Amino acid sequence: MKLNIEGLLVYFPYDYIYPEQYSYMLELKRTLDARGHGVLEMPSGTGKTISLLSLIVAYQKASPLEVTKLIYCSRTVPEIEKVVEELRKLMEYYSKQTGESNNFMALALSSRKNLCIHPELLHANIVVYSYHYLLDPKIADLVSKELAKKSVVVFDEAHNIDNVCIDSMSVNITRRTLDRCQGNVDTLHNAIQKIKETDAEKLKMEYRRLVEGLKEANVARETDVYLANPVLPDEILKEAVPGTIRTAEHFVGFLKRFLEYLKSRLRVHHVVQESTPQFLKDIFDKVCIDRKPLRFCSERLQSLLRTLEIADIADFSAVTLISNFATLVSTYSQGFTIIIEPFEDRTPTIANPVLHFSCMDPSIAIKPVFQRFQSVIITSGTLSPLDIYPRILDFRPVTMASFTMTLARTCLCPLIVGRGNDQVALSSKFETREDFAVIRNYGNLLLEMSAIVPDGIVAFFTSYVYMENIVASWYEQGILENIQRNKLIFIETPDAAETSMALEKYQEACENGRGAILLSVARGKVSEGIDFVHHFGRAVIMFGVPYVYTQSRILKARLEYLRDQFQIRENDFLTFDAMRHAAQCVGRVIRGKTDYGIMIFADKRYARADKRGKLPRWIQEHINDGSLNLTVDETVQLSKHFLRQMAQPFRQEDQLGLSLLTLEQLESEEMLKKISQIAHQT
Amino acid sequence: MDEEPERTKRWEGGYERTWEVLKEDESGSLKATVEEILFQSKRKRVTESHGQVRLGMMRHLHVVIDCSRTMDDHDLKPNRLTASLKLLETFVEDYFDQNPISQLGLITTKNKRAEKLTDLAGNPKKHIVALKKAVDTVCIGEPSLYNSLHLAIQTLKHMPGHTSREILVILSSLTTCDPANICELIKTLKSLKVRVSVIGLSAEVRVCTVLTRETGGSYHVILDESHFKELLMLHVKPPPASSSSECSLIRMGFPQHTVAYLSDQDAKPSFSMAHLDSSGGAGLSLGGYFCPQCHAKYTELPVECKVCGLTLVSAPHLARSFHHLFPLQAFTESPAEGLHVDRFCQACQGELKDKSIFTCPICGGVFCSECDLFIHDSLHCCPCCIHNPSNP
């Protein structure tokens, strides 16, 4: 159908449209008009992707000079494929409607095997790829730095974008890394010796180039051709590479010294935490390495690798990592911390020293993106509370909106279970974690649900350790045996191969009427990327509030930083983080309007307003006073009722006019008024 | 059943939110919307049945009854098993009432096995006796969908091609314990043109959705007991015949009922052929129906002659099957406000309180929605049209 969105003609490749899609496009258009950034939350399964694509493509066609390119970033390969599929549909619709052949070029970068596209990338109108191509400085430099300024960047499924930013800037160094790095340095040394004998001129050329400095890059940045690289700070572009590392041999010597220093730092018996200036001072005192050459380390290594004409860069990942670390540590005096741990918390007897160079400020990695591109859209099914993202990513959005799901029938049933049948308060908090009564009641809840919910149930625990304890305890109490009478049990493990095997069998059991339960972990692979449509997930149970492991030093440092720099209280951030993961977990079961599922929050703390208020609006509005602090029995009764209601035949006609609109219905006054209430501005 | 167990079990039973029934229908409330949808589908059923379609009137239906441990659940009173069996009794009666030339068989499944309760037969009495007996069954273990379907196929596949082969499963459990992959069996069912319908007592199970979709049956889940009854009644009507089913003339015999008196000299008491192989039942009798082809005697119709294989029916049987072919026209629905004559239903004489009324397109009689359903479901003729001789 052809839509008129505030004067913009949008081709929409379906005959029907959800009201919230229309509302979403309205907000999106306003964001593009304002040339600003936006944060938009819309439940999964309501056609976010196609709304985004049709509007932005229409915008590009209408004003090709204002918006030249769409950069669509998604998280996983299947998601990217889905986007491409939708895009294909849209393009077919365009050529059918307008009758002219397609002059649009779209490009998807999914895996390494498809990665050889440099010239085309510049001309494509739409680019679809993974976050890392834009956020990870190492990859962004290769792929994305020449993207035009007038592009629209969309981050889909962006509820975890701060963690992606942080990961892309953090470096972990273990003994293994150092050993491999040592090998790399030796190889470099030999290569230099060899090239010196055969082609000494080459090295001299490089030397001369380095004296000139990185002028070329500087010119490029000033003329605004490239995307800024956070690993390549502005200052060093204006300077020449310092003399101490200008010749190849000196540089290798320098690397060796740096490496020895790192090795000595890893020989610790207690935890060390220090800031970057402290680290720099220490390295200067001990091995006389100045700040300046460290800053050029990454760039210098690249130059050397190019000069030596080394083809397989992957072999040199260790030394690249170390040199990146050197540059980062000497560039940023804030936003990073260095923690050296002699052993892991869980195994305090085994020495396994790790140097965590951890980024605490996600805005560092994403800053160039916000600065360069005129519109950046951050969108996901679960972004609540919306206002925290602009704060931690340090940008000013022009639109922030949360959309609800219009439904012809209430197809989700969020229930907060606070008590067992014996009135014992259910909670995963630390004090009651080992409590026998709580564990028994949790078991009871799962047992009762397994008897009344058809096909698949997904249960999430707060951590692997907690899951192991509970499952062991259930086994001793015989609860597991009773559950197995109703359904098969599958367990997610940290091992990816094992988990995908379990998932496959789980789906088979759901398919053939055996019924199954999947026990998994919030923040695990299952909670992030796997959808449980229809019968694969008729109920999801969240045992406890999935707080992040608060004893971790990295987290503590980050919380401190957030408090000092962004005035976000520790507790607020922890709750926000826990609730977004809880929302992600329970959101796995509703993947569309014809789907239905029960969402059980099994912890009395969810009933509190500060927790409940942080759930996405589309879940929140279905939680009423009658679904708070329930006992297990009440939960079972409500669920039974819900499941019977949902099993009644549900046809497309029942949705039409309410949650699914034809063009005529959409254009009626009354509906437009209703639609204007869907978006909830914050 | 006696009152005692019901009362003791009531307080033990589930936590009922009885006050929720009284909930006001505010806009968008769950109950209101679902009831609206249900009403629509009920209406649809009435309107859908009209139109000239070929119907599979000679039906062979196997009813599979789940007797697994979930049938002990008290959400139907006194428990699921008793309630289901009771409803099935009325179903069996209605089934034979509306489909006199059809047959029915009962299968139970529990403890991973399937057992035949009664064979395919056209006599309601035998089935009802079996159902009454089944009340005492101990509900145990898991059902096996595979085994029950497999057992049903064993007899259904030998039925002639012009008859409809159907299976109706009353499933309470949410799981099934199968010895082999059920998907293969579904393919077999499809190739044999067996139509499988399922009535779920607890929730929607995926494998049933697939099973019914593939075989062309229907899948419903009950809301409560009255809804359960309604869903069962859906299966009383013969389903449209699949276009691929054979079309053939059927030989049928219409035996006359011969009444003999003891005073009659020639009368000799004899056995009915139908009772020969069954151990119990009536013994010798004087009169009966004699097959016009081979003169075998039967006491009840309809039946398939054991000797020559001829289908024996009586004329009223055929006539009763007829109304399926010439159904009563659907009444037109209109809002009640438009009516300014007497506001009374012409059938039940009650006041018309609903928001819509129904008018017979032939005689113009006005009916309430309840009577509309009753007329179309049971009477099959408009009372006003018959009453008024001027109408044809």
mmCIF file of C-alpha atoms in Angstrom, chain A residues 5-168:
data_model
loop_
_atom_site.group_PDB
_atom_site.id
_atom_site.type_symbol
_atom_site.label_atom_id
_atom_site.label_comp_id
_atom_site.label_asym_id
_atom_site.label_seq_id
_atom_site.Cartn_x
_atom_site.Cartn_y
_atom_site.Cartn_z
ATOM 1 C CA ILE A 5 3.334 10.147 6.069
ATOM 2 C CA GLU A 6 3.251 13.855 6.657
ATOM 3 C CA GLY A 7 3.609 14.557 2.986
ATOM 4 C CA LEU A 8 6.083 11.790 2.236
ATOM 5 C CA LEU A 9 4.985 9.039 -0.112
ATOM 6 C CA VAL A 10 5.989 5.724 1.431
ATOM 7 C CA TYR A 11 5.664 2.419 -0.391
ATOM 8 C CA PHE A 12 4.801 -0.285 2.075
ATOM 9 C CA PRO A 13 5.010 -3.788 0.612
ATOM 10 C CA TYR A 14 2.088 -5.298 2.541
ATOM 11 C CA ASP A 15 -1.675 -4.962 2.207
ATOM 12 C CA TYR A 16 -2.174 -4.442 5.903
ATOM 13 C CA ILE A 17 -0.354 -2.331 8.419
ATOM 14 C CA TYR A 18 -0.213 -2.312 12.191
ATOM 15 C CA PRO A 19 -1.170 1.016 13.764
ATOM 16 C CA GLU A 20 2.089 1.154 15.676
ATOM 17 C CA GLN A 21 4.074 0.788 12.464
ATOM 18 C CA TYR A 22 2.420 3.918 11.156
ATOM 19 C CA SER A 23 3.156 5.725 14.375
ATOM 20 C CA TYR A 24 6.733 4.513 14.294
ATOM 21 C CA MET A 25 7.225 5.838 10.787
ATOM 22 C CA LEU A 26 5.826 9.198 11.828
ATOM 23 C CA GLU A 27 8.354 9.524 14.607
ATOM 24 C CA LEU A 28 11.137 8.309 12.383
ATOM 25 C CA LYS A 29 10.327 10.868 9.747
ATOM 26 C CA ARG A 30 10.325 13.659 12.299
ATOM 27 C CA THR A 31 13.747 12.525 13.460
ATOM 28 C CA LEU A 32 15.113 12.549 9.933
ATOM 29 C CA ASP A 33 13.561 15.930 9.251
ATOM 30 C CA ALA A 34 15.291 17.337 12.278
ATOM 31 C CA ARG A 35 18.621 15.789 11.238
ATOM 32 C CA GLY A 36 18.966 14.444 14.744
ATOM 33 C CA HIS A 37 19.334 11.214 16.638
ATOM 34 C CA GLY A 38 16.474 9.103 17.924
ATOM 35 C CA VAL A 39 15.730 6.420 20.491
ATOM 36 C CA LEU A 40 12.690 4.315 19.589
ATOM 37 C CA GLU A 41 11.298 1.321 21.436
ATOM 38 C CA MET A 42 8.805 -0.941 19.732
ATOM 39 C CA PRO A 43 7.933 -4.521 20.697
ATOM 40 C CA SER A 44 9.457 -7.281 18.630
ATOM 41 C CA GLY A 45 7.182 -8.913 16.106
ATOM 42 C CA THR A 46 5.383 -5.727 15.172
ATOM 43 C CA GLY A 47 7.378 -5.188 12.009
ATOM 44 C CA LYS A 48 10.038 -2.760 13.110
ATOM 45 C CA THR A 49 12.433 -3.699 10.348
ATOM 46 C CA ILE A 50 10.081 -3.146 7.433
ATOM 47 C CA SER A 51 8.833 0.145 8.877
ATOM 48 C CA LEU A 52 12.385 1.396 9.160
ATOM 49 C CA LEU A 53 13.348 0.270 5.697
ATOM 50 C CA SER A 54 10.282 1.545 3.864
ATOM 51 C CA LEU A 55 10.407 4.946 5.476
ATOM 52 C CA ILE A 56 14.112 5.536 5.040
ATOM 53 C CA VAL A 57 14.128 4.271 1.467
ATOM 54 C CA ALA A 58 11.196 6.554 0.682
ATOM 55 C CA TYR A 59 13.039 9.421 2.306
ATOM 56 C CA GLN A 60 16.125 8.726 0.232
ATOM 57 C CA LYS A 61 14.082 8.660 -2.942
ATOM 58 C CA ALA A 62 12.274 11.863 -2.085
ATOM 59 C CA SER A 63 15.317 13.857 -1.080
ATOM 60 C CA PRO A 64 18.414 12.116 -2.371
ATOM 61 C CA LEU A 65 20.631 15.014 -1.415
ATOM 62 C CA GLU A 66 19.620 15.082 2.213
ATOM 63 C CA VAL A 67 20.026 11.415 2.919
ATOM 64 C CA THR A 68 22.472 9.563 0.772
ATOM 65 C CA LYS A 69 22.863 6.283 2.513
ATOM 66 C CA LEU A 70 21.268 3.977 5.040
ATOM 67 C CA ILE A 71 23.582 2.030 7.277
ATOM 68 C CA TYR A 72 21.646 -0.686 9.026
ATOM 69 C CA CYS A 73 23.487 -2.383 11.868
ATOM 70 C CA SER A 74 22.172 -5.538 13.404
ATOM 71 C CA ARG A 75 23.628 -8.012 15.808
ATOM 72 C CA THR A 76 23.710 -11.501 14.371
ATOM 73 C CA VAL A 77 23.918 -13.114 10.974
ATOM 74 C CA PRO A 78 20.316 -14.451 11.036
ATOM 75 C CA GLU A 79 19.067 -10.978 11.859
ATOM 76 C CA ILE A 80 21.024 -9.497 8.979
ATOM 77 C CA GLU A 81 19.556 -12.107 6.660
ATOM 78 C CA LYS A 82 16.085 -11.193 7.847
ATOM 79 C CA VAL A 83 16.706 -7.544 7.034
ATOM 80 C CA VAL A 84 17.919 -8.436 3.558
ATOM 81 C CA GLU A 85 14.822 -10.550 3.004
ATOM 82 C CA GLU A 86 12.535 -7.656 3.943
ATOM 83 C CA LEU A 87 14.540 -5.316 1.792
ATOM 84 C CA ARG A 88 14.167 -7.606 -1.167
ATOM 85 C CA LYS A 89 10.396 -7.606 -0.694
ATOM 86 C CA LEU A 90 10.362 -3.840 -0.549
ATOM 87 C CA MET A 91 12.395 -3.502 -3.722
ATOM 88 C CA GLU A 92 10.163 -5.922 -5.586
ATOM 89 C CA TYR A 93 7.185 -3.889 -4.515
ATOM 90 C CA TYR A 94 8.851 -0.707 -5.719
ATOM 91 C CA SER A 95 9.602 -2.033 -9.164
ATOM 92 C CA LYS A 96 6.098 -3.487 -9.424
ATOM 93 C CA GLN A 97 4.431 -0.250 -8.442
ATOM 94 C CA THR A 98 6.553 2.229 -10.310
ATOM 95 C CA GLY A 99 7.305 0.006 -13.246
ATOM 96 C CA GLU A 100 10.888 1.131 -13.511
ATOM 97 C CA SER A 101 13.872 -1.027 -12.908
ATOM 98 C CA ASN A 102 15.629 -0.778 -9.641
ATOM 99 C CA ASN A 103 18.462 1.690 -9.373
ATOM 100 C CA PHE A 104 18.978 1.086 -5.709
ATOM 101 C CA MET A 105 21.941 -0.812 -4.490
ATOM 102 C CA ALA A 106 21.963 -2.623 -1.228
ATOM 103 C CA LEU A 107 24.824 -4.475 0.302
ATOM 104 C CA ALA A 108 24.955 -6.900 3.167
ATOM 105 C CA LEU A 109 28.134 -7.833 4.939
ATOM 106 C CA SER A 110 27.484 -10.910 6.944
ATOM 107 C CA SER A 111 30.609 -12.961 7.306
ATOM 108 C CA ARG A 112 34.222 -12.837 6.427
ATOM 109 C CA LYS A 113 33.794 -14.777 3.227
ATOM 110 C CA ASN A 114 31.777 -11.920 1.731
ATOM 111 C CA LEU A 115 34.219 -9.264 2.755
ATOM 112 C CA CYS A 116 35.820 -7.720 -0.297
ATOM 113 C CA ILE A 117 33.679 -4.829 -1.222
ATOM 114 C CA HIS A 118 35.525 -1.671 -0.660
ATOM 115 C CA PRO A 119 34.715 0.281 -3.820
ATOM 116 C CA GLU A 120 31.090 -0.799 -3.978
ATOM 117 C CA LEU A 121 30.462 0.169 -0.405
ATOM 118 C CA LEU A 122 30.853 3.769 -1.361
ATOM 119 C CA HIS A 123 28.129 3.612 -3.959
ATOM 120 C CA ALA A 124 25.571 1.397 -2.269
ATOM 121 C CA ASN A 125 22.451 3.119 -1.049
ATOM 122 C CA ILE A 126 21.853 0.697 1.741
ATOM 123 C CA VAL A 127 24.448 -1.146 3.744
ATOM 124 C CA VAL A 128 23.474 -3.864 6.168
ATOM 125 C CA TYR A 129 26.068 -5.229 8.524
ATOM 126 C CA SER A 130 27.016 -6.062 12.050
ATOM 127 C CA TYR A 131 27.587 -3.534 14.832
ATOM 128 C CA HIS A 132 31.254 -4.294 14.932
ATOM 129 C CA TYR A 133 31.878 -2.901 11.493
ATOM 130 C CA LEU A 134 31.019 0.482 12.839
ATOM 131 C CA LEU A 135 31.884 0.342 16.517
ATOM 132 C CA ASP A 136 34.993 -1.762 16.750
ATOM 133 C CA PRO A 137 37.827 0.629 15.899
ATOM 134 C CA LYS A 138 39.937 -2.117 14.363
ATOM 135 C CA ILE A 139 37.290 -3.196 11.878
ATOM 136 C CA ALA A 140 35.640 0.179 11.436
ATOM 137 C CA ASP A 141 38.895 1.495 10.094
ATOM 138 C CA LEU A 142 38.882 -1.099 7.338
ATOM 139 C CA VAL A 143 35.239 -1.087 6.403
ATOM 140 C CA SER A 144 33.403 2.001 7.416
ATOM 141 C CA LYS A 145 35.691 4.934 7.457
ATOM 142 C CA GLU A 146 34.726 6.284 4.077
ATOM 143 C CA LEU A 147 30.990 6.312 4.593
ATOM 144 C CA ALA A 148 29.387 9.604 3.686
ATOM 145 C CA LYS A 149 28.398 12.041 6.327
ATOM 146 C CA LYS A 150 24.812 12.298 5.164
ATOM 147 C CA SER A 151 24.009 8.754 6.095
ATOM 148 C CA VAL A 152 21.362 7.469 8.417
ATOM 149 C CA VAL A 153 22.682 4.902 10.846
ATOM 150 C CA VAL A 154 20.289 2.459 12.454
ATOM 151 C CA PHE A 155 21.261 0.252 15.357
ATOM 152 C CA ASP A 156 18.653 -2.473 15.615
ATOM 153 C CA GLU A 157 18.309 -4.650 18.740
ATOM 154 C CA ALA A 158 20.372 -1.992 20.422
ATOM 155 C CA HIS A 159 19.460 -2.676 24.032
ATOM 156 C CA ASN A 160 23.005 -3.883 24.659
ATOM 157 C CA ILE A 161 24.796 -1.281 22.631
ATOM 158 C CA ASP A 162 26.713 0.111 25.598
ATOM 159 C CA ASN A 163 28.215 -3.293 26.281
ATOM 160 C CA VAL A 164 29.192 -3.734 22.653
ATOM 161 C CA CYS A 165 30.923 -0.351 22.781
ATOM 162 C CA ILE A 166 32.745 -1.245 25.935
ATOM 163 C CA ASP A 167 33.816 -4.633 24.665
ATOM 164 C CA SER A 168 35.161 -3.158 21.484
#
